[in-house]
Structure formats: structure tokens, C-alpha cells
Amino acid sequence: MNSMGVTFDNCGITELVTAVETLSTTLAHATLTPFADADVVALMQQLETCKRKLSALDSKLIIEASDRCLPEASGAGKLVPFLRQTLGLSAHDASVRVKITRECGEFTEPSGRPRPAALPVAAEAFAAGALSRDHVRHIVDIMTHLPADIPVETRVDVEQVLVEQSCEGLFPDDLPKIGREILARLDPDGTVINDADRRRRRGLVIGRPGVDGMSWVEGWITPELRACLDAVLAKFALNRSLAF
């Protein structure tokens, strides 16, 4: 119960959650053999849309948890560890949800007024079930990596294009390529991207050691570091990834 005396029971949320659980249980135990192939495909598509809509609600709940300082109260401190310990998520999954929330969620200003989502077109399509979480994740990555000097109108157009192509059937895995093509058109001579943009994007992620003791590494490095690494790798004749 909150300070207004509202509970999940008297506002209807409990009934909604119960309905979702009942539907999930019913479908899990249903026999689909008698149905035609087209019906099975239609069910898969309808359920996917429903799951996407539920996924979009994560942002609303994450913002609510943040506004109530639940991460601090739980001892987790920040949102990512809070989601991990509360929902049993991987670090990657929790990080993706928080990243999407920051760009597609509607936060509350200190004045009490709602602040529109940074990516309103993607947020709307996600809430409608037209985009998967992977679609939104890639769109967020592309938009946050656009050079700071790109005009606002251009940013709006880029977001619109990415969302429209995704809704028309573009696979999530194809979005990074589309993002690189867009950036190449926006900055064919490499004059828009500045040192501040490079500093904003730079960083390395080092994974946990595997059973063989090896760890994977990915990220973005500055041109200067790239030049140094090229010299070192060439000197010691070390293997380099084709994408390096």
C-alpha cells in the first residue's frame, strides 16, 4: 500500500497479472496438434507482439524503482545490480534494460512534470509491440553514437528511418550495418566526428575468463591507440581479428 492507500488489489493490477499467468499456463498445457499450420504461425506472431508489449513495460517499472530509490534501499546501490538481484538477470540483460529505459522512458522532472522520451518514435513502436527489445537496443546504440554536431532535425529523421525499416521487417542484426551506412552518408569525409565524440564512444568490455582461462574483449578504441596496437601486433606477428 502506498501513501494514498492504493493497493494492487483495489486498482485491478492483481487481476491483470493473474489473467496473464492464467493465459500463460493455459497455453503451456494446450494441445496444438489439431490446429492448422497457419494458425500456429499466427499464434506465434500474436504472442510475440504481446511479449514485446510486456517488455516495453520494463521501462515504466525501472523508472518507478529509480524514483522510489529502491536500488539504494535494497543495498544494490544502482539500477543494474538492483535488477540483477531482484529479477535474477545477467549483467548484460540488466544493462540493456537500463540503457533502453534511459532513452525510451518518460522520466519525471524535479518540477513534477513528465519528461518526454529521448527516442519517442522508438518508444512508441516498442510499446505497440512493433519492435523487439533487440531492435530497440540497436537503435539506441546507433542514436547514442551519432556525432554530437548532427542537427536535431537529422537525428529525428534517422530515428524515424530506423524505426520504419525495423517495423517493415528489418532484422535486429541488420541494424548496425544500416547505422554505419547512415553515418557514412552523414559524414562522408569524416569531418563531423570530433575528439569529443571519440572520447564519448571509447571503452573496452572484458568478459569473464572461460574454462580455458581466456577472456573475450570488445569495444571502441581511439585512432591513436589503434595505431599503437597495429605496430605492436605487426612487430610480434600476433593474430588479428578480421574486424579489428
Coordinates of C-alpha atoms in Angstrom, one line a residue:
M1 CA 0.0 0.0 0.0
N2 CA 1.3 3.5 -0.8
S3 CA 0.7 6.8 0.9
M4 CA -2.6 7.2 -0.9
G5 CA -3.9 3.9 0.3
V6 CA -3.9 2.3 -3.1
T7 CA -3.0 -1.4 -3.4
F8 CA -2.6 -3.7 -6.3
D9 CA -5.8 -5.4 -5.3
N10 CA -8.1 -2.4 -5.3
C11 CA -6.7 -0.9 -8.5
G12 CA -7.0 -4.0 -10.6
I13 CA -3.3 -4.8 -11.2
T14 CA -3.6 -8.1 -9.3
E15 CA -6.4 -9.3 -11.6
L16 CA -4.4 -8.3 -14.7
V17 CA -1.3 -10.2 -13.5
T18 CA -3.4 -13.2 -12.6
A19 CA -5.0 -13.1 -16.1
V20 CA -1.6 -13.1 -17.7
E21 CA -0.4 -16.0 -15.5
T22 CA -3.6 -18.0 -16.3
L23 CA -3.2 -17.4 -20.0
S24 CA 0.4 -18.5 -19.9
T25 CA -0.5 -21.7 -18.0
T26 CA -3.4 -22.5 -20.4
L27 CA -1.2 -22.1 -23.5
A28 CA 1.6 -24.1 -21.9
H29 CA -0.7 -27.1 -21.4
A30 CA -2.7 -26.7 -24.6
T31 CA -2.6 -29.3 -27.3
L32 CA -1.8 -27.5 -30.6
T33 CA -1.8 -30.6 -32.8
P34 CA -5.3 -30.1 -34.2
F35 CA -4.6 -26.6 -35.4
A36 CA -3.6 -25.8 -39.0
D37 CA 0.0 -24.6 -39.7
A38 CA -1.3 -21.1 -40.4
D39 CA -3.0 -20.9 -37.1
V40 CA 0.2 -22.0 -35.3
V41 CA 2.2 -19.3 -37.1
A42 CA -0.5 -16.7 -36.3
L43 CA -0.4 -17.7 -32.6
M44 CA 3.4 -17.4 -32.5
Q45 CA 3.2 -13.9 -34.0
Q46 CA 0.4 -12.7 -31.7
L47 CA 2.3 -14.0 -28.6
E48 CA 5.4 -12.3 -29.8
T49 CA 3.6 -9.0 -30.0
C50 CA 2.2 -9.5 -26.5
K51 CA 5.7 -10.3 -25.1
R52 CA 7.1 -7.2 -26.8
K53 CA 4.4 -5.0 -25.1
L54 CA 5.2 -6.6 -21.8
S55 CA 8.9 -6.0 -22.3
A56 CA 8.2 -2.3 -23.1
L57 CA 6.6 -2.0 -19.6
D58 CA 10.0 -2.7 -18.1
S59 CA 11.0 0.9 -18.6
K60 CA 8.0 2.2 -16.6
L61 CA 8.8 -0.1 -13.7
I62 CA 12.5 0.7 -13.8
I63 CA 11.7 4.4 -13.7
E64 CA 9.4 3.8 -10.8
A65 CA 12.0 1.9 -8.9
S66 CA 14.5 4.7 -9.6
D67 CA 12.1 7.4 -8.4
R68 CA 11.5 5.5 -5.2
C69 CA 15.3 4.9 -4.7
L70 CA 14.7 1.2 -4.4
P71 CA 18.2 0.3 -5.6
E72 CA 19.7 2.3 -2.7
A73 CA 17.2 1.0 -0.2
S74 CA 17.9 -2.6 -1.3
G75 CA 21.7 -2.2 -0.8
A76 CA 22.3 -2.7 -4.5
G77 CA 23.1 1.0 -5.0
K78 CA 22.5 1.2 -8.7
L79 CA 19.8 0.1 -11.2
V80 CA 21.8 -2.7 -12.9
P81 CA 22.8 -4.6 -9.8
F82 CA 19.3 -3.9 -8.4
L83 CA 17.7 -5.6 -11.4
R84 CA 20.2 -8.5 -11.3
Q85 CA 19.5 -9.3 -7.6
T86 CA 15.7 -8.6 -7.9
L87 CA 15.0 -10.4 -11.1
G88 CA 17.9 -12.8 -11.4
L89 CA 19.1 -11.2 -14.7
S90 CA 22.5 -11.4 -16.3
A91 CA 24.7 -8.3 -16.2
H92 CA 24.1 -7.9 -20.0
D93 CA 20.3 -8.2 -19.8
A94 CA 20.1 -5.7 -16.9
S95 CA 22.4 -3.2 -18.6
V96 CA 20.3 -3.4 -21.8
R97 CA 17.1 -2.8 -20.0
V98 CA 18.5 0.2 -18.2
K99 CA 20.0 1.6 -21.4
I100 CA 16.7 1.3 -23.2
T101 CA 14.9 2.9 -20.3
R102 CA 17.2 6.0 -20.3
E103 CA 16.4 6.6 -24.0
C104 CA 12.8 5.4 -24.3
G105 CA 11.4 6.0 -20.9
E106 CA 9.5 9.1 -19.7
F107 CA 11.2 10.4 -16.6
T108 CA 9.8 12.8 -14.1
E109 CA 11.4 16.3 -13.9
P110 CA 12.2 17.8 -10.5
S111 CA 9.2 20.1 -11.1
G112 CA 7.0 17.0 -11.3
R113 CA 6.3 17.2 -15.0
P114 CA 7.0 14.2 -17.2
R115 CA 10.0 14.5 -19.5
P116 CA 9.4 13.0 -23.0
A117 CA 11.4 10.0 -24.1
A118 CA 14.7 10.9 -25.8
L119 CA 13.7 8.5 -28.6
P120 CA 9.9 8.9 -28.8
V121 CA 9.4 7.2 -32.1
A122 CA 11.2 4.0 -31.0
A123 CA 9.4 4.2 -27.6
E124 CA 6.0 4.3 -29.2
A125 CA 6.7 1.4 -31.6
F126 CA 8.2 -0.7 -28.8
A127 CA 5.1 -0.1 -26.6
A128 CA 2.9 -1.1 -29.5
G129 CA 4.7 -4.4 -29.9
A130 CA 6.1 -3.5 -33.3
L131 CA 9.7 -3.7 -32.2
S132 CA 11.6 -6.3 -30.3
R133 CA 13.9 -5.4 -27.4
D134 CA 16.9 -6.3 -29.8
H135 CA 15.5 -3.8 -32.3
V136 CA 15.4 -1.1 -29.7
R137 CA 18.8 -2.0 -28.3
H138 CA 20.4 -1.5 -31.7
I139 CA 18.5 1.7 -32.4
V140 CA 19.6 3.1 -29.1
D141 CA 23.2 2.2 -29.8
I142 CA 23.1 3.9 -33.2
M143 CA 21.4 7.0 -32.0
T144 CA 23.8 7.5 -29.0
H145 CA 26.8 7.0 -31.3
L146 CA 25.8 9.7 -33.7
P147 CA 28.1 12.7 -33.7
A148 CA 27.1 15.5 -31.3
D149 CA 27.2 18.1 -34.1
I150 CA 24.5 16.3 -36.1
P151 CA 21.4 18.7 -36.3
V152 CA 18.4 17.8 -34.2
E153 CA 16.2 17.5 -37.3
T154 CA 18.7 15.0 -38.8
R155 CA 18.6 12.9 -35.6
V156 CA 14.8 12.8 -35.8
D157 CA 14.9 11.7 -39.4
V158 CA 17.5 9.0 -38.6
E159 CA 15.4 7.6 -35.7
Q160 CA 12.3 7.6 -38.0
V161 CA 14.1 5.7 -40.7
L162 CA 15.5 3.1 -38.3
V163 CA 12.1 2.5 -36.7
E164 CA 10.2 2.4 -40.0
Q165 CA 12.7 -0.1 -41.5
S166 CA 12.5 -2.3 -38.4
C167 CA 8.7 -2.3 -38.4
E168 CA 8.8 -3.3 -42.1
G169 CA 10.7 -6.5 -41.3
L170 CA 14.3 -5.5 -40.9
F171 CA 16.1 -8.0 -38.7
P172 CA 17.8 -6.6 -35.5
D173 CA 21.1 -8.0 -36.6
D174 CA 21.0 -5.8 -39.7
L175 CA 20.6 -2.6 -37.9
P176 CA 24.3 -2.0 -37.1
K177 CA 25.1 -2.1 -40.8
I178 CA 22.3 0.3 -41.5
G179 CA 23.6 2.6 -38.8
R180 CA 27.1 2.5 -40.4
E181 CA 25.7 3.3 -43.8
I182 CA 23.7 6.3 -42.3
L183 CA 26.8 7.6 -40.6
A184 CA 28.8 7.3 -43.8
R185 CA 26.2 9.4 -45.6
L186 CA 26.0 12.0 -42.8
D187 CA 29.8 12.3 -42.6
P188 CA 31.4 11.1 -45.8
D189 CA 34.6 13.0 -45.2
G190 CA 34.9 12.2 -41.5
T191 CA 34.8 15.9 -40.6
V192 CA 31.7 15.9 -38.4
I193 CA 33.1 13.4 -35.9
N194 CA 35.3 15.2 -33.4
D195 CA 37.6 14.2 -30.5
A196 CA 34.7 14.6 -28.1
D197 CA 32.6 12.1 -30.0
R198 CA 35.6 9.6 -29.9
R199 CA 36.1 10.1 -26.2
R200 CA 32.4 9.5 -25.6
R201 CA 32.4 6.2 -27.5
R202 CA 35.7 4.8 -26.4
G203 CA 35.8 2.0 -23.9
L204 CA 36.5 -1.7 -23.6
V205 CA 34.4 -4.6 -22.2
I206 CA 36.4 -7.6 -20.9
G207 CA 34.4 -10.7 -20.4
R208 CA 34.8 -13.2 -17.6
P209 CA 37.5 -15.8 -18.1
G210 CA 36.3 -19.0 -19.8
V211 CA 37.1 -22.6 -18.6
D212 CA 40.4 -22.3 -20.6
G213 CA 41.3 -19.1 -18.8
M214 CA 40.8 -16.9 -21.9
S215 CA 38.7 -13.8 -22.0
W216 CA 36.9 -12.1 -24.8
V217 CA 37.3 -8.3 -25.4
E218 CA 35.3 -5.9 -27.4
G219 CA 34.8 -2.1 -27.6
W220 CA 35.9 1.0 -29.3
I221 CA 39.5 2.4 -29.2
T222 CA 40.8 5.8 -30.4
P223 CA 42.7 6.1 -33.7
E224 CA 45.9 6.8 -31.7
L225 CA 45.5 3.5 -29.7
R226 CA 44.7 1.7 -32.8
A227 CA 47.9 2.9 -34.5
C228 CA 49.9 1.7 -31.4
L229 CA 48.3 -1.7 -31.4
D230 CA 48.8 -2.1 -35.1
A231 CA 52.5 -1.5 -34.6
V232 CA 52.7 -3.9 -31.6
L233 CA 50.8 -6.7 -33.4
A234 CA 52.9 -6.3 -36.5
K235 CA 56.1 -6.5 -34.5
F236 CA 55.2 -9.7 -32.7
A237 CA 53.2 -11.2 -35.6
L238 CA 50.1 -11.7 -33.4
N239 CA 46.8 -12.8 -34.9
R240 CA 44.3 -10.1 -35.5
S241 CA 40.6 -10.3 -36.0
L242 CA 39.3 -9.5 -39.5
A243 CA 37.1 -6.9 -37.9
F244 CA 39.9 -5.3 -35.9

